[in-house]
Coordinates of C-alpha atoms and ligand atoms in Angstrom, one line a residue:
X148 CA -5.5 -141.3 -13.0
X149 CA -5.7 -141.7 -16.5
X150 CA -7.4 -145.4 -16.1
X151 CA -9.7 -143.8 -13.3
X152 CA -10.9 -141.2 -15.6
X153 CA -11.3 -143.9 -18.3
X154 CA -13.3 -146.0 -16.6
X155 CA -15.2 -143.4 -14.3
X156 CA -18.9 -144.3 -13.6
X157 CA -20.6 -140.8 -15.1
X158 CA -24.0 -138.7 -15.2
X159 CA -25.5 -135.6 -15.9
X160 CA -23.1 -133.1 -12.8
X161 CA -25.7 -130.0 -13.4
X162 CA -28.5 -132.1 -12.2
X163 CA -26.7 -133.9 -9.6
X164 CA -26.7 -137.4 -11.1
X165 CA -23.0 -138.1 -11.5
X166 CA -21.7 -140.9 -8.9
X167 CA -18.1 -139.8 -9.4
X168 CA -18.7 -136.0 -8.8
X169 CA -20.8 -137.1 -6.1
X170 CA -18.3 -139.0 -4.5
X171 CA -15.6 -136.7 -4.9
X172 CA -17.3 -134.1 -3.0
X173 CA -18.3 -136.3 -0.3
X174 CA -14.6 -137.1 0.4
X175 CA -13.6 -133.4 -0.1
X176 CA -16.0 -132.0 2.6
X177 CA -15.0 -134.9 4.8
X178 CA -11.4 -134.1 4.6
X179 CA -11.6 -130.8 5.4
X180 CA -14.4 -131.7 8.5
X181 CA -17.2 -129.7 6.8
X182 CA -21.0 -130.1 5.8
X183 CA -20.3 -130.4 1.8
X184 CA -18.3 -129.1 -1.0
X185 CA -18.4 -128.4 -4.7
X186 CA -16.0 -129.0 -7.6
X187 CA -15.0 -126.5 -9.8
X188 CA -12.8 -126.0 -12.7
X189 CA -10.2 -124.0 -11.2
X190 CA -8.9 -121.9 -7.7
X191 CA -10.0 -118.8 -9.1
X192 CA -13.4 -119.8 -9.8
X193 CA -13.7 -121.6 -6.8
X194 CA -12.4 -118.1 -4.7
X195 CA -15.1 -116.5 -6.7
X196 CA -18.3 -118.6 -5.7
X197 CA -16.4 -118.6 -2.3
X198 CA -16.3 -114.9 -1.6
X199 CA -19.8 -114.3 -3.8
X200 CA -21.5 -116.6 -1.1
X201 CA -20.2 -115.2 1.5
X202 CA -20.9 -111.5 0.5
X203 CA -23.2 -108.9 -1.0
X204 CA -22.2 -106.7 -3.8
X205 CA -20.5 -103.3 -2.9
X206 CA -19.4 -104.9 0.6
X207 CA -15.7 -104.7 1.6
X208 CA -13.2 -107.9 1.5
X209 CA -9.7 -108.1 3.7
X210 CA -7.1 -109.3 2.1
X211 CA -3.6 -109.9 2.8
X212 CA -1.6 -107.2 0.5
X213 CA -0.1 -109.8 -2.1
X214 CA -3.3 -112.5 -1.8
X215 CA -3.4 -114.6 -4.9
X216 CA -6.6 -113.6 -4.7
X217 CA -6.1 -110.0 -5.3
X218 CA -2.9 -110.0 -7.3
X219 CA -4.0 -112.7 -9.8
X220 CA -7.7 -112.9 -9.7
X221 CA -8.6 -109.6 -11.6
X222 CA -12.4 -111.6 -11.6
X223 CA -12.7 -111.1 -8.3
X224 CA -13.8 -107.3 -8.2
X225 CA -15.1 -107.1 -11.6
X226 CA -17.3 -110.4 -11.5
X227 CA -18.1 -109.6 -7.5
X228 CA -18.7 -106.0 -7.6
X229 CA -16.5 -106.6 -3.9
X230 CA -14.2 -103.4 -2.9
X231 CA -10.8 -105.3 -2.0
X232 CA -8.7 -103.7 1.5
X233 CA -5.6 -104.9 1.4
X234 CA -3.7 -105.6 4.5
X235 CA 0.2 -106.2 4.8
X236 CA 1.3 -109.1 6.7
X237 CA 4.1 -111.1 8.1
X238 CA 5.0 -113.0 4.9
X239 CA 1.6 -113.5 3.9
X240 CA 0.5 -114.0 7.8
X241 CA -2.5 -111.7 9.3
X242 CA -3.0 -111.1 12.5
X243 CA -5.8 -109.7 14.4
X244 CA -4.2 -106.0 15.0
X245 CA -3.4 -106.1 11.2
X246 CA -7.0 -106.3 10.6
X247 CA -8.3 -104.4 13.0
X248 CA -6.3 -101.8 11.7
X249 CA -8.6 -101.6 8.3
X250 CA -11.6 -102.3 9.8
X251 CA -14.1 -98.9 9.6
X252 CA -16.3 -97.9 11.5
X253 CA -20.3 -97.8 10.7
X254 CA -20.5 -94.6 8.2
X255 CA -22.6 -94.1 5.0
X256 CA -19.0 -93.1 3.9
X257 CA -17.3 -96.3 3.7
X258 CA -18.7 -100.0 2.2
X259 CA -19.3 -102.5 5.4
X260 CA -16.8 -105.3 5.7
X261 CA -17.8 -108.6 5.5
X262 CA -15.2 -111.2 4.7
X263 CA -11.4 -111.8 5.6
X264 CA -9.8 -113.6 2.8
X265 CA -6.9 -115.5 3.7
X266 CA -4.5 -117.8 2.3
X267 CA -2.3 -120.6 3.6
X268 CA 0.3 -121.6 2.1
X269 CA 0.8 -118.0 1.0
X270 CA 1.8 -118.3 -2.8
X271 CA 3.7 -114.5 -3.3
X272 CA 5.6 -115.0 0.3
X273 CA 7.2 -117.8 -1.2
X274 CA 4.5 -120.7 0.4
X275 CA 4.7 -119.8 3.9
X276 CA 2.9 -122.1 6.0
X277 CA -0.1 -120.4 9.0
X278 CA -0.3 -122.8 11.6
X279 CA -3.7 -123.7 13.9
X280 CA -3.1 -120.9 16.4
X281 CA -2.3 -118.0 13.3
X282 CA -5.6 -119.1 11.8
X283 CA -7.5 -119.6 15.2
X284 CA -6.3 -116.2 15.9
X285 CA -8.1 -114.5 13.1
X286 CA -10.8 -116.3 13.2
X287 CA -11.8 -115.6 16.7
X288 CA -11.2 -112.3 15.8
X289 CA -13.2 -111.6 12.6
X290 CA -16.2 -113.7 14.7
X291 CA -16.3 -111.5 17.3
X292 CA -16.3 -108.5 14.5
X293 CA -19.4 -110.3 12.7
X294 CA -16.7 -111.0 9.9
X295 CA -16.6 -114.3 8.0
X296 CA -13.3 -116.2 7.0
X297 CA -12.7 -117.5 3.6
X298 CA -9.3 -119.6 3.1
X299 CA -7.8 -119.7 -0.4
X300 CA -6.1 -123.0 1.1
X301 CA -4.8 -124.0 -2.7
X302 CA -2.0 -126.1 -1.4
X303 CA -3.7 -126.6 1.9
X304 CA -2.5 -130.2 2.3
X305 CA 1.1 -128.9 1.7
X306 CA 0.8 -126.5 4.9
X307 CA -0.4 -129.7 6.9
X308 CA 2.0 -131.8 5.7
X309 CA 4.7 -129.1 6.3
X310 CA 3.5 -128.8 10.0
X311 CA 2.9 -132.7 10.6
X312 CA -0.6 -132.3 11.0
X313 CA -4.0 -133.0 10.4
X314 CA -5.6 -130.6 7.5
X315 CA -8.7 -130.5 9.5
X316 CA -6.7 -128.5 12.6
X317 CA -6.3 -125.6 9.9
X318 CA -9.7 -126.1 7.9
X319 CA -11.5 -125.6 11.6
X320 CA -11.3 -122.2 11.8
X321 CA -12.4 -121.2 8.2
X322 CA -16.2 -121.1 7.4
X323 CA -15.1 -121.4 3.5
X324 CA -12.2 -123.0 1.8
X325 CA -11.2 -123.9 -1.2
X326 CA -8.0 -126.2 -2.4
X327 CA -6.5 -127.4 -5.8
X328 CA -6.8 -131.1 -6.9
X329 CA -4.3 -129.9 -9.1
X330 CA -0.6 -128.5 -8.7
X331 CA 1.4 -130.8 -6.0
X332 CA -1.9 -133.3 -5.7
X333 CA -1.3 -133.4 -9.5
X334 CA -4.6 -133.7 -10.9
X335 CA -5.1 -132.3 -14.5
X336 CA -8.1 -130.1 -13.6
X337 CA -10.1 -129.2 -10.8
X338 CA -11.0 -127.7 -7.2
X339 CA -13.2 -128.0 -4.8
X340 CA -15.0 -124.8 -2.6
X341 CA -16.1 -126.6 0.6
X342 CA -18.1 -125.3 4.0
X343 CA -21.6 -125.6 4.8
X344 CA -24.4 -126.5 3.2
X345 CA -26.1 -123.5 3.1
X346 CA -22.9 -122.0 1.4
X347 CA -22.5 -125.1 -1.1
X348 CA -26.0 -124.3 -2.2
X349 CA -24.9 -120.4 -2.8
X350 CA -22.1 -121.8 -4.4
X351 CA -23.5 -124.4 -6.6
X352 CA -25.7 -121.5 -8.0
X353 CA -22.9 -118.8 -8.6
X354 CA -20.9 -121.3 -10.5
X355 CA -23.6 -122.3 -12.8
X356 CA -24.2 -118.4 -13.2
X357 CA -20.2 -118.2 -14.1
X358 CA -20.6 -121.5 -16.8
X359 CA -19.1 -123.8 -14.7
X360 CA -22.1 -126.4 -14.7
X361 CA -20.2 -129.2 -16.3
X362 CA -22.4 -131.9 -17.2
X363 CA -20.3 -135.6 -17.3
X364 CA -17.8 -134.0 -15.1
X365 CA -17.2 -137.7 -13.3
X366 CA -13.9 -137.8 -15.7
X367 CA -12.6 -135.1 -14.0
X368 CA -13.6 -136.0 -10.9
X369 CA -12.3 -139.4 -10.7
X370 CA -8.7 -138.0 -11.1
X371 CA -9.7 -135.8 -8.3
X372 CA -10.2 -138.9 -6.4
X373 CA -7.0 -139.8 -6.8
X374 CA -5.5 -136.6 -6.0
X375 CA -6.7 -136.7 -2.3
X376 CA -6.4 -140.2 -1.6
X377 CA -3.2 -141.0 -2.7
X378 CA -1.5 -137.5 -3.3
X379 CA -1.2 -135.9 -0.3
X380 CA 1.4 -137.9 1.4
X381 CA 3.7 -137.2 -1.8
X382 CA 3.4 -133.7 -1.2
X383 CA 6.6 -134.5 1.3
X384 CA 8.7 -135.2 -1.6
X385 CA 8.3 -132.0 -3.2
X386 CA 9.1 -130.3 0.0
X387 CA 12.6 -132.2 0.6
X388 CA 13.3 -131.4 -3.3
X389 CA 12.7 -127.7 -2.4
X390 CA 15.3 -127.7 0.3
X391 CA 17.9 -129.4 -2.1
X392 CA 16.7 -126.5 -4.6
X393 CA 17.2 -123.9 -1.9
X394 CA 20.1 -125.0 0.0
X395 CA 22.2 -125.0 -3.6
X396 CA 20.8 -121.9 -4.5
X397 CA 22.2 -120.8 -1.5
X398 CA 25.7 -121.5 -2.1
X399 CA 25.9 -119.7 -5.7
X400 CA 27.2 -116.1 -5.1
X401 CA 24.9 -113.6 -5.7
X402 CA 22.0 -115.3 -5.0
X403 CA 20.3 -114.5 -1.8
X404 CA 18.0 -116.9 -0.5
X405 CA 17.5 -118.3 3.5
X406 CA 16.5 -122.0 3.2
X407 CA 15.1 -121.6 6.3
X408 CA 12.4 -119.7 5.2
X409 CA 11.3 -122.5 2.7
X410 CA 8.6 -124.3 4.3
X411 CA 6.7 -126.4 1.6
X412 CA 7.2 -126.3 -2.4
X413 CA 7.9 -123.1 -3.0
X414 CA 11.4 -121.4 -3.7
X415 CA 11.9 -117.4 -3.7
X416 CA 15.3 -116.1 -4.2
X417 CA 16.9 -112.4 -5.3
X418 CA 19.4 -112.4 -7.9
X419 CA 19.7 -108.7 -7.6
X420 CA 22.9 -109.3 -6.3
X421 CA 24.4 -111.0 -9.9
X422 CA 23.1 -107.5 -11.8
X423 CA 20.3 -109.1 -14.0
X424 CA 16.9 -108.7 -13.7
X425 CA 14.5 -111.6 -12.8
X426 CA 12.4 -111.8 -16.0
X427 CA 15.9 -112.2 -18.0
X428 CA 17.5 -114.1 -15.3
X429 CA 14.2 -116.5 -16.4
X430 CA 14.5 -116.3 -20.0
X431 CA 18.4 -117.7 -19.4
X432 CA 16.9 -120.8 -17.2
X433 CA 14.3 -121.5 -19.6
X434 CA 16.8 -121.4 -22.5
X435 CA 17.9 -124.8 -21.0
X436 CA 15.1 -126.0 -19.8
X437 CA 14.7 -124.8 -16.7
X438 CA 11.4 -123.0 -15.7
X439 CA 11.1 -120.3 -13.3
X440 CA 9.3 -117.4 -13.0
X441 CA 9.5 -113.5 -11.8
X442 CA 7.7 -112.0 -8.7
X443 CA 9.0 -108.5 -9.0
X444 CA 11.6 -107.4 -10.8
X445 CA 14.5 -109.3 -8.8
X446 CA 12.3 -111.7 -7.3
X447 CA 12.5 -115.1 -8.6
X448 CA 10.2 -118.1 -7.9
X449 CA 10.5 -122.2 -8.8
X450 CA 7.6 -125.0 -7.7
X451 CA 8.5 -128.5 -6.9
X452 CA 5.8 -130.8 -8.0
X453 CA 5.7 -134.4 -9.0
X454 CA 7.8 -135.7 -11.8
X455 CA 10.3 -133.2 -10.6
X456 CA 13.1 -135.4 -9.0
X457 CA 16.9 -135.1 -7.5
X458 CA 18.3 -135.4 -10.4
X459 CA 16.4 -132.6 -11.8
X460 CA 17.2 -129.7 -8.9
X461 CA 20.9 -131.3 -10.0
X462 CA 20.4 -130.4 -13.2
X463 CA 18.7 -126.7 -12.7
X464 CA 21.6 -126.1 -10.2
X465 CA 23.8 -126.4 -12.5
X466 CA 21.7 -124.7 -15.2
X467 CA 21.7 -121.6 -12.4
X468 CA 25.3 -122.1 -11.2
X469 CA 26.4 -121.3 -15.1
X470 CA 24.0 -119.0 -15.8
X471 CA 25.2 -117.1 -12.6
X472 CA 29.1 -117.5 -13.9
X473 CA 28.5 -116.2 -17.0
X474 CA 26.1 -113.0 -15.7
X475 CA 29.2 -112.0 -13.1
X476 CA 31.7 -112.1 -16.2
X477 CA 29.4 -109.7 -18.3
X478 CA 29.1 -107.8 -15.5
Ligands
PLP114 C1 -2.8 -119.5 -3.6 C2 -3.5 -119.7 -4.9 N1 -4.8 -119.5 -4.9 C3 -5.5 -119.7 -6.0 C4 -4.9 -120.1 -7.2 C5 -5.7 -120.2 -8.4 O1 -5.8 -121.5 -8.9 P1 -6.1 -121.8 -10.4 O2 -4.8 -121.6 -11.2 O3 -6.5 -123.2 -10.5 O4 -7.2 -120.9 -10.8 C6 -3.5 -120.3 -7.2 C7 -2.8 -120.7 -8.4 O5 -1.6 -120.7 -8.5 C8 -2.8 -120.1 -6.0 O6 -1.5 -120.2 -5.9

């Protein structure tokens, strides 16, 4: 990545004129079997030009109740002027009752709805994976409602590699998405909105508005390149590495985790049941090394990524393992 980025034919990105930018949002858009699509310099401002595009100000957005886009992305009201409804799902999985259920009828009273916002894998649920017919589903669903569908599909590739199939069968039935050239596809910087070209105009526009015009943006771009070329098979590798995290987890008393439930790269476990709280359950790990961090305030959640091998999960097993032992003894 570092070469590409080195040697990276460049031009001026706000005016269109950079080959690499250029490129890389060819490939993204073809990828994902849409019209176009637009780099950005991160998920959140990608969401952002997403659900500005797709919206007008004071409208209503559906979200799942613990959306990344709602828990993490305090821009997302304040820059939009959007009104968020939050809907509770299935570990991170709506489906069409669900919304229907905070849809409202036509009344001066209430903001129209407009957009269903959802995200697969679902970070908070611990990277649960929607498959084709989930997301079909909702789709057909919020159509027939007049709704559109954006998909916050940051680690996208990692539910289509989880599921064994083509991205495209879950990028279908979105008429936005974004994804992350960084995190598994381990890119430094950078993601990409992509849908129509109508949208990727909008788009283009909001993120200039937000000071994401980057001018010789080809640097970043040409690791991005990289990233969904020869990254995405990889993403396989972080998923087995999850299930050896998982699976020893497991087996430390205390801890209460289902491997089963870990679908991609992400592991969520309660360590309620060793009588610390997650944040200094965290603070123990990272003392050695180990990094982790808190979804509530037992809830505990490690990432597999790249550079993260067997050897490693060995080694923050063992970190937990001892970290466990001496918790139960204080205790
Ligand atoms: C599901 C999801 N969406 C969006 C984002 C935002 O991405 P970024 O950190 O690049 O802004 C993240 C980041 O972790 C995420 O997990």
């Amino acid at each position: 990545m570092l070469e590409a980025m080195r040697t990276a034919p460049l031009g001026d990105d706000v005016y269109r004129e950079d080959p690499t930018v250029n490129r890389l949002e060819e490939l993204a858009a073809k990828k994902m079997g849409k019209d176009a699509a637009l780099l950005t310099t991160s998920g959140t401002q990608a969401n952002l030009v997403s659900a500005l595009s797709q919206t007008k100000r004071g409208e209503e957005v559906i979200l799942e109740a613990d959306a990344h886009m709602y828990y993490y992305e305090g821009t997302f009201s304040a820059v939009s002027g959007l009104i968020p409804r939050l809907v509770k799902g299935q570990r991170g999985i709506l489906t069409p009752k669900g919304i229907e259920s905070a849809l409202r009828p036509p009344d001066i009273h209430f903001p129209p709805t407009s957009l269903v916002c959802i995200e697969n894998t679902h970070n908070r649920a611990g990277g649960t994976v929607w498959t084709p017919s989930q997301t079909k589903a909702v789709f057909d669903f919020a159509h027939a409602r007049g709704l559109k569908v954006h998909m916050d599909g940051a680690r996208i590739f990692n539910a289509a590699i989880a599921q064994n199939i083509d991205v495209r069968e879950l990028t279908q039935f979105a008429d936005s998405m974004m994804f992350c050239l960084s995190k598994g596809l381990s890119a430094p910087i950078g993601s990409l909105a992509v849908g129509d070209r109508e949208f990727i105009d909008s788009a283009r526009r909001y993120r200039k508005m937000l000071g994401g015009g980057m001018r010789q943006a080809g640097v970043i771009a040409a690791a991005g390149i990289i990233a969904i070329e020869k990254m995405v098979d990889r993403l396989k590798d972080d998923h087995a590495t999850a299930q050896v995290l998982a699976k020893g987890l497991m087996s430390i008393e205390g801890i209460a985790i289902d491997p089963t439930q870990v679908q991609t790269n992400i592991v969520v476990y309660d360590v309620s049941g060793l009588g610390i709280d997650g944040e200094r359950w965290v603070d123990k790990l990272n003392e050695s090394g180990v990094k982790a961090g808190t979804l509530e305030a037992s809830r505990v959640r490690m990432v597999t990524h790249r550079g993260i091998e067997k050897d490693d999960i060995e080694y923050a097993l063992s970190v937990a393992e001892k970290t466990a032992e001496e918790t139960k003894k204080k205790n």
